[in-house]
Tab-separated table of C-alpha atoms and ligand atoms in Angstrom:
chain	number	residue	atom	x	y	z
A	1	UNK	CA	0.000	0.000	0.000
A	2	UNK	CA	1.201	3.284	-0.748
A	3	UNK	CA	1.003	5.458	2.167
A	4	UNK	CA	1.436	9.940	1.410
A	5	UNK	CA	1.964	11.483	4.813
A	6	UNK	CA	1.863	15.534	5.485
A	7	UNK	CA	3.830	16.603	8.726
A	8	UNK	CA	6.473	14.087	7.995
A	9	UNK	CA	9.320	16.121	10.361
A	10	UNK	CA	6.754	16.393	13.959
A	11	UNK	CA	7.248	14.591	16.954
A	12	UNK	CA	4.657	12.073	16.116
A	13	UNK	CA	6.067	11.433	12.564
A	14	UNK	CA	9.443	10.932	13.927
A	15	UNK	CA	8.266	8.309	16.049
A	16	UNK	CA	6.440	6.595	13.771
A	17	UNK	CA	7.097	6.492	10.213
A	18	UNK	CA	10.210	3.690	11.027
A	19	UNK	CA	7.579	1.115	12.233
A	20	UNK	CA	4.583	2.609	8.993
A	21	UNK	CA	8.018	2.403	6.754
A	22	UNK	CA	8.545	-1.361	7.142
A	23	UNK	CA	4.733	-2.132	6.318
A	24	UNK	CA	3.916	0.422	3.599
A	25	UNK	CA	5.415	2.185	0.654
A	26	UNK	CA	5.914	5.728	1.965
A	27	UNK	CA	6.116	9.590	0.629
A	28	UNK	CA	6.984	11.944	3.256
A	29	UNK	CA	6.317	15.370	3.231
A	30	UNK	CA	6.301	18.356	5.852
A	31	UNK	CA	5.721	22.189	5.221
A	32	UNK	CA	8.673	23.088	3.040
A	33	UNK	CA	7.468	20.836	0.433
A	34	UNK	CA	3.911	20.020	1.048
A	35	UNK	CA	1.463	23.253	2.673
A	36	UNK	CA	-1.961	21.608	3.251
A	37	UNK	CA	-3.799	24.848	2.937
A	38	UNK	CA	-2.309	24.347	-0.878
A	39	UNK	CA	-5.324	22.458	-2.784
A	40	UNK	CA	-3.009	22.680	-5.854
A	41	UNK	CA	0.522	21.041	-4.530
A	42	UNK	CA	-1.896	18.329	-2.753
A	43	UNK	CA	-3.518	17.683	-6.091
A	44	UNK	CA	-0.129	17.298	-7.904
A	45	UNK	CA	1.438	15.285	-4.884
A	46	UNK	CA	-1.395	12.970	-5.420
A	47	UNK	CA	-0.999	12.764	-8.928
A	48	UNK	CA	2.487	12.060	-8.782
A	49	UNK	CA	1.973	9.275	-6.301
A	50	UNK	CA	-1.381	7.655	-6.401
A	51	UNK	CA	-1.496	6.939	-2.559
A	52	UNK	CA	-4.215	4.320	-1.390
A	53	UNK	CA	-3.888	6.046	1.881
A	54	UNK	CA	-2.978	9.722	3.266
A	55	UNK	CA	-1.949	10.158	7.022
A	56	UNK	CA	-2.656	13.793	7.735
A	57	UNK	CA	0.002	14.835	10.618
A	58	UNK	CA	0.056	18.156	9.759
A	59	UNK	CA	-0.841	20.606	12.365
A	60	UNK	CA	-0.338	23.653	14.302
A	61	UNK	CA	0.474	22.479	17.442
A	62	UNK	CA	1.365	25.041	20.046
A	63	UNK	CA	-1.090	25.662	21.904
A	64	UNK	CA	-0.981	28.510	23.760
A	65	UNK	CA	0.420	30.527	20.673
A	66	UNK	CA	-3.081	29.159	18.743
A	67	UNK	CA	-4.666	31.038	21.027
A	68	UNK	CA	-2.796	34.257	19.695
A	69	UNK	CA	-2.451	32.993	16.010
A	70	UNK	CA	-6.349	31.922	15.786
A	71	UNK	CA	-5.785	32.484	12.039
A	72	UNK	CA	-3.393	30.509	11.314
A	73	UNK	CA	-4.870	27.174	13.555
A	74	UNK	CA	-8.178	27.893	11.445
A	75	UNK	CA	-6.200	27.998	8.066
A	76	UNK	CA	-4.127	24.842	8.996
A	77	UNK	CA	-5.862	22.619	11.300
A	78	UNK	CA	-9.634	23.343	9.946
A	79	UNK	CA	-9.247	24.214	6.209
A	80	UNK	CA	-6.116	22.242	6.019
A	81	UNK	CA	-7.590	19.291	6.998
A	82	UNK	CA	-10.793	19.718	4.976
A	83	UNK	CA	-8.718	20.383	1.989
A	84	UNK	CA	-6.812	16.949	2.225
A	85	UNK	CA	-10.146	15.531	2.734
A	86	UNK	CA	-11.226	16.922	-0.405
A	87	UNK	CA	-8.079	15.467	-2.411
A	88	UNK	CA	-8.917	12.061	-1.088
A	89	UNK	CA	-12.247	11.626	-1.960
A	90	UNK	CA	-11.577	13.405	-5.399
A	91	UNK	CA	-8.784	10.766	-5.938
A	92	UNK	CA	-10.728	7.823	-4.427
A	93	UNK	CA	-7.916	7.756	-1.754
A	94	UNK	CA	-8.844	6.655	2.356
A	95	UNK	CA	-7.623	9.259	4.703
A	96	UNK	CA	-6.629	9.103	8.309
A	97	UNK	CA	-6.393	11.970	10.228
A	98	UNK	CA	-4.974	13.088	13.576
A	99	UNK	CA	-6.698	14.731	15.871
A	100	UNK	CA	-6.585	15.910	19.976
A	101	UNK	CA	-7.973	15.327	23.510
A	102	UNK	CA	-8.059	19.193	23.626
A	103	UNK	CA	-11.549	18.607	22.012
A	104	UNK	CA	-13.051	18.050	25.451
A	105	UNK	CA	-13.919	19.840	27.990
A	106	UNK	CA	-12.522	18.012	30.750
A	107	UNK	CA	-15.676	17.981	32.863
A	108	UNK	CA	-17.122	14.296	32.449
A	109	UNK	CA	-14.854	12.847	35.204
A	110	UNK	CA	-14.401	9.448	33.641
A	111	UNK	CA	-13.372	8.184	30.533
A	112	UNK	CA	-14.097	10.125	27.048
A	113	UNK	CA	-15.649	7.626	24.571
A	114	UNK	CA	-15.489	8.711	20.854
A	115	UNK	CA	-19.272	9.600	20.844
A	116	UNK	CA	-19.137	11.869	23.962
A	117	UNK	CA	-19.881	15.575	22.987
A	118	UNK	CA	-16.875	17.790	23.052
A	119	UNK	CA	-16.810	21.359	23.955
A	120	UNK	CA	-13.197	22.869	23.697
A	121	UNK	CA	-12.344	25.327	25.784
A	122	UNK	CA	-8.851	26.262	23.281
A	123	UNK	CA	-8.537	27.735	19.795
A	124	UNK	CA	-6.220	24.603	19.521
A	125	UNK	CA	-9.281	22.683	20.574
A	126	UNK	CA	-11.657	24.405	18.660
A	127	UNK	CA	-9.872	24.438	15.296
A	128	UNK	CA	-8.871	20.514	15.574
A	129	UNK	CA	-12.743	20.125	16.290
A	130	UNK	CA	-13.693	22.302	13.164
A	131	UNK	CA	-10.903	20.131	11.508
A	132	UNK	CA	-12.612	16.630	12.168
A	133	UNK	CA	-16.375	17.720	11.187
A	134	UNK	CA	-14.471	19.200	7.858
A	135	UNK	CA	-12.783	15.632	7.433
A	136	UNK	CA	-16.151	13.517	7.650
A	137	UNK	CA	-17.658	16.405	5.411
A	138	UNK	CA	-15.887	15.957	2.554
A	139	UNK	CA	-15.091	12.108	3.576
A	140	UNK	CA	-17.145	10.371	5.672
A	141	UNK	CA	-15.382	7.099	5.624
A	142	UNK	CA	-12.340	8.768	7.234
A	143	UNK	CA	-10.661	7.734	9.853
A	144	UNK	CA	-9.613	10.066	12.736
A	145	UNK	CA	-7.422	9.070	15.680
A	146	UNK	CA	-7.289	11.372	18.585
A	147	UNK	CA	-4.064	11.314	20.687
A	148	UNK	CA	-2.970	13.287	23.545
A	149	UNK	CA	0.032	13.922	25.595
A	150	UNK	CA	2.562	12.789	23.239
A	151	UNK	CA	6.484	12.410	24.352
A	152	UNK	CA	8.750	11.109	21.997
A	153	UNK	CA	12.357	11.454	20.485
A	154	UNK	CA	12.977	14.550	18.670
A	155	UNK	CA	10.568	17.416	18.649
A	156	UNK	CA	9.678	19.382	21.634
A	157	UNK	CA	7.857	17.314	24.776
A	158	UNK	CA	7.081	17.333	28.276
A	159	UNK	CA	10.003	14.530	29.358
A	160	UNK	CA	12.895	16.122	27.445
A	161	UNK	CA	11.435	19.595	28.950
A	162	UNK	CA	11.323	18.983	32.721
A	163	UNK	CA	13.933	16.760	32.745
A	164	UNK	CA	16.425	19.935	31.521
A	165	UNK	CA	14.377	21.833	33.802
A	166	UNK	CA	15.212	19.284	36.810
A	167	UNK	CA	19.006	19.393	35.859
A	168	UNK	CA	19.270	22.920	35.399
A	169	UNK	CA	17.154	23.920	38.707
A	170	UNK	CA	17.351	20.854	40.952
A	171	UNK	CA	13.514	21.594	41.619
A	172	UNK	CA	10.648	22.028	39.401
A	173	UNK	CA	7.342	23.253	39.655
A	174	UNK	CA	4.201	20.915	37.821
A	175	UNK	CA	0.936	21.606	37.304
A	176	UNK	CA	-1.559	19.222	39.386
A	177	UNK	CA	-5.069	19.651	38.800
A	178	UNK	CA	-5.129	18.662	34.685
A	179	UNK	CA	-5.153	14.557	34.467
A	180	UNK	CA	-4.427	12.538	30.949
A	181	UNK	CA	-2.287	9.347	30.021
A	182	UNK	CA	1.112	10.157	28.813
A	183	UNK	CA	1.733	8.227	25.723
A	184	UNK	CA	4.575	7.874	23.990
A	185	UNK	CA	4.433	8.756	20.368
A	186	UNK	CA	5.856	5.141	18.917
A	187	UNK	CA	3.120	3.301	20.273
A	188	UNK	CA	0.857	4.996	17.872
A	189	UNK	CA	2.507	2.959	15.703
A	190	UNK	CA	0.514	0.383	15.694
A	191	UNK	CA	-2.973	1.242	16.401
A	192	UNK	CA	-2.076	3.089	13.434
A	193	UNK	CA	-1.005	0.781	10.876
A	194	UNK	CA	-3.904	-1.429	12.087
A	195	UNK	CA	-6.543	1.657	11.161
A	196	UNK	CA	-4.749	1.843	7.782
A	197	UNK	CA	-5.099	-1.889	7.109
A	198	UNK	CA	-7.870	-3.195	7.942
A	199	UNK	CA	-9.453	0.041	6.755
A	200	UNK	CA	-11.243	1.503	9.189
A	201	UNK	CA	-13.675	4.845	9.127
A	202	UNK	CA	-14.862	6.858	12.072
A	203	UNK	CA	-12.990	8.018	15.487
A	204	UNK	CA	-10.687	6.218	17.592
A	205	UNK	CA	-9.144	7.279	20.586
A	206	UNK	CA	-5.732	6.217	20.973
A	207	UNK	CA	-3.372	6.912	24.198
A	208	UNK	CA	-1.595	4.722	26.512
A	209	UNK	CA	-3.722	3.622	29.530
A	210	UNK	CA	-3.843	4.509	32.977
A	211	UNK	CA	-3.856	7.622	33.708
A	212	UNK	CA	-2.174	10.999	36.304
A	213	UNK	CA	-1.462	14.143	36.275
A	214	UNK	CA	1.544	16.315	35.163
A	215	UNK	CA	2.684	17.026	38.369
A	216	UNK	CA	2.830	12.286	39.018
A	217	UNK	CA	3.823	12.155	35.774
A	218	UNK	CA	7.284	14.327	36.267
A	219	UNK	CA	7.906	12.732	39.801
A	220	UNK	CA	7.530	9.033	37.846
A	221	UNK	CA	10.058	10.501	35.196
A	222	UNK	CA	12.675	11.695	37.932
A	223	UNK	CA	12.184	8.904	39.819
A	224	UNK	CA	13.061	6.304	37.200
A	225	UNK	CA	16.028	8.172	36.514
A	226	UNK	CA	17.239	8.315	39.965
A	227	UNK	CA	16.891	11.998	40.198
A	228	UNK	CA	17.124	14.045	43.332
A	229	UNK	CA	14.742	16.644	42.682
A	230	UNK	CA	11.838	18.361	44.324
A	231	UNK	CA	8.825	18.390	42.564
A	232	UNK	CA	5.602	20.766	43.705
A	233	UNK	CA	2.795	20.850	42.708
A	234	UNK	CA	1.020	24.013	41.375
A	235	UNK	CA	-2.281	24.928	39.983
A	236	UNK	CA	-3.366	25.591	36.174
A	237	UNK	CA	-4.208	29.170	37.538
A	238	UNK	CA	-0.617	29.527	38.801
A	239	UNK	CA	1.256	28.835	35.846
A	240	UNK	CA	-1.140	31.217	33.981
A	241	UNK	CA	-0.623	29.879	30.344
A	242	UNK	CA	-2.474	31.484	27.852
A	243	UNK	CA	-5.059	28.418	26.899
A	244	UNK	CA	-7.618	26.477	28.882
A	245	UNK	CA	-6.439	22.886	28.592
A	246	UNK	CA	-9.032	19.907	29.946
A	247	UNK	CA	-8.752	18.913	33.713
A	248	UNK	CA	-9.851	15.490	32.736
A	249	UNK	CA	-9.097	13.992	29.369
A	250	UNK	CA	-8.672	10.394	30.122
A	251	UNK	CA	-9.663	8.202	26.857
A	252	UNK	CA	-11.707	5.230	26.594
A	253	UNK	CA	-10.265	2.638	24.530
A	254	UNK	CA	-12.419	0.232	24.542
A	255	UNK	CA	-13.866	1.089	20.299
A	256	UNK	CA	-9.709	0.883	19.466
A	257	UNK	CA	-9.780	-2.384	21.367
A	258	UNK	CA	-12.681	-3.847	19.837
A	259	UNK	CA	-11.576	-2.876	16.321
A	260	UNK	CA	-8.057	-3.672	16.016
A	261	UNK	CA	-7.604	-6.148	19.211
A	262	UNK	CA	-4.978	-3.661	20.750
A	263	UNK	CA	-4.863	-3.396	23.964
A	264	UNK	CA	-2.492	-0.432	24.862
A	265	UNK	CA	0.226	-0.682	27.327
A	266	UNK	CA	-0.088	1.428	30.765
A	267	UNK	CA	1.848	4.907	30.192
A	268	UNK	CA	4.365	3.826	33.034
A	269	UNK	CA	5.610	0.972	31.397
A	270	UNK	CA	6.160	2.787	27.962
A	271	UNK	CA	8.296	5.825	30.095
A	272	UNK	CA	9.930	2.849	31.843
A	273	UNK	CA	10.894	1.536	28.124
A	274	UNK	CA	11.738	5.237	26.624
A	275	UNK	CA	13.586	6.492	29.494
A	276	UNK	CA	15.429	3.037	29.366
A	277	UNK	CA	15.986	2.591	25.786
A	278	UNK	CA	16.387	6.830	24.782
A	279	UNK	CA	13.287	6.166	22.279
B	301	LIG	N1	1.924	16.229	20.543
B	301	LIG	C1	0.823	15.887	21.209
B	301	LIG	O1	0.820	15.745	22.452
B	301	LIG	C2	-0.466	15.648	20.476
B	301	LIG	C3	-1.599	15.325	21.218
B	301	LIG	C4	-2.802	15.099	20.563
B	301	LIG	C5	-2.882	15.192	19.186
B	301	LIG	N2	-1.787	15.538	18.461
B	301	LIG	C6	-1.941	15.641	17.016
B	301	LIG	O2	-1.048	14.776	16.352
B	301	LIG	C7	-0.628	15.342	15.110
B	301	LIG	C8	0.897	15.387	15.052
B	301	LIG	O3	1.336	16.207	16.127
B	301	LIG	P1	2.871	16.355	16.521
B	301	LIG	O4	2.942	16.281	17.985
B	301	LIG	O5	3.726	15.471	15.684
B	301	LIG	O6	3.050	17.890	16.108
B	301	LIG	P2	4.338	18.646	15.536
B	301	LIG	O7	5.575	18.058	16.098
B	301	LIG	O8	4.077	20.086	15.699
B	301	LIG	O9	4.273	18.233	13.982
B	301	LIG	C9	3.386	18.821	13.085
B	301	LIG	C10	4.121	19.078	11.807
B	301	LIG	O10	3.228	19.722	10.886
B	301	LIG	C11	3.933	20.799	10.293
B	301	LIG	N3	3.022	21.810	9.774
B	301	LIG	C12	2.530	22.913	10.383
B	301	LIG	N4	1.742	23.600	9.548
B	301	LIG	C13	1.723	22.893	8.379
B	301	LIG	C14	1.099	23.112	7.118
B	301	LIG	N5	0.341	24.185	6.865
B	301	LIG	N6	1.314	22.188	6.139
B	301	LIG	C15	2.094	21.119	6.357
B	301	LIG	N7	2.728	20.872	7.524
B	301	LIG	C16	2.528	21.761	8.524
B	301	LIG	C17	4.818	21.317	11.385
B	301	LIG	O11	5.845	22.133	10.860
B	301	LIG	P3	6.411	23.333	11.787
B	301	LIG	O12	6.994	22.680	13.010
B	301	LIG	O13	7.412	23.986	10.889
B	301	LIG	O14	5.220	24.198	12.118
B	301	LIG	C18	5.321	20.022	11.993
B	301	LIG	O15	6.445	19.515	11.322
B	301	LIG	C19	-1.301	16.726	15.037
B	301	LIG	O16	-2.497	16.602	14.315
B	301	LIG	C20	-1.637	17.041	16.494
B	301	LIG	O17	-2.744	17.901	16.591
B	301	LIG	C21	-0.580	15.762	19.074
């Protein structure tokens, strides 16, 4: 299967696209050569190479500066992803999609399912949500995964952050009142290639289980590397970044499970393996 993927230099692609590489026949572009707001480079990118399959990972991704560049998220995240949508279904192509956790509210107190209602609090949020409903618009056998709290290697995430931050400072400050599952990036992998395969339409959350907050999830990360440092914790309110991120946005995986028979690993055994193995 030939597999055209947008976003091909971001954390998630950098984790993933060994593991896609060894099932499928790849083309790999990011921004430089492939804008998705550009209907006319998509159209000759699929003309040149007939994908069965496009894996959208493009994406503005920071989110507080979404909330000052509302813009842009719109132009990229909404109308970027409805535009691939539309070059798929002109070219008869499947599509899967990425999408966020950041759709939520984070007021349900247990697990999201796909079908829950979402109500984002974040431009981020927001244009990601205006980016799915333009997806199953143009293509409604599309297939959108929604991830959250990705760490990986290369690309900017919370474990290489605070763990400079713990070496530099010898004490770090974490927020404790916003609770997720930490996932690292690779083990989208799979779930992935599964979606792609066995051709599957519709949401699926996707996240490694169990869950904490940041605040447990940088004293798990000094702790398994025998770090001496002391870690507080601190309100959202304190910190005082610019968007409202969910205080709950624990997935349910039970669809994913159903569909593809994954069951994914519990986030502290994938940091065990990435702080172990450097990714
Ligand atoms: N990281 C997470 O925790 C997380 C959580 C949930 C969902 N997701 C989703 O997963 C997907 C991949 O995220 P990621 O973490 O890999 O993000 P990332 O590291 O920021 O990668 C996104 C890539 O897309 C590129 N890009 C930005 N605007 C583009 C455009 N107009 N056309 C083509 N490429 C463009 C970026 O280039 P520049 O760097 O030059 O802008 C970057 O290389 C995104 O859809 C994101 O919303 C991520």
């Amino acid at each position: 299967m030939k597999v055209l993927i947008s976003g091909g230099k971001g954390l998630l692609a950098g984790n993933i696209l060994p593991f896609l590489g060894e099932r499928f026949d790849l083309a790999v572009y990011d921004i430089d050569e492939w804008d998705i707001t550009s209907a006319s480079r998509g159209k000759e990118l699929m003309e040149l190479h007939r994908p069965d399959v496009v894996l959208n990972l493009a994406a503005v991704t920071d989110v507080d500066g979404c909330e000052d560049r509302a813009d842009l998220a719109q132009k990229v995240n909404a109308q970027g992803a409805g535009t691939v949508a539309g070059l798929c279904a002109a070219a008869a192509a499947r599509l899967v999609h990425m999408s966020t956790d950041y759709v939520f509210d984070g007021t349900k107190g247990s697990p999201y399912r796909e079908d829950d209602e979402p109500g984002p609090a974040s431009v981020y949020g927001r244009t990601k949500l205006a980016g799915e409903r333009m997806v199953f618009e143009r293509l409604p056998g599309a297939a959108v995964v929604r991830a959250q709290w990705l760490y990986g290697k290369g690309g900017k995430s919370f474990v290489d952050t605070i763990t400079e931050l713990g070496r530099q400072h010898g004490r770090v400050r974490v927020v404790d009142d916003q609770r997720g599952s930490p996932t690292w990036a690779r083990d989208l992998a799979e779930p992935i290639i599964s979606i792609i395969e066995k051709g599957l339409s519709g949401i699926y959350h996707v996240s490694n289980s169990g869950s904490c907050t940041w605040f447990e999830f940088a004293k798990a990360i000094f702790s398994i590397l025998n770090m001496d440092i002391e870690v507080s914790p601190i309100s959202s309110g304190e910190l005082g970044r610019k968007a409202i991120r969910p205080a709950f946005s624990v997935f349910d995986l039970t669809k994913l499970k159903g569909a593809t028979g994954i069951r994914m690993r519990d986030w502290m055994d994938a940091l065990r393996e990435y702080l172990a193995t450097g990714g």
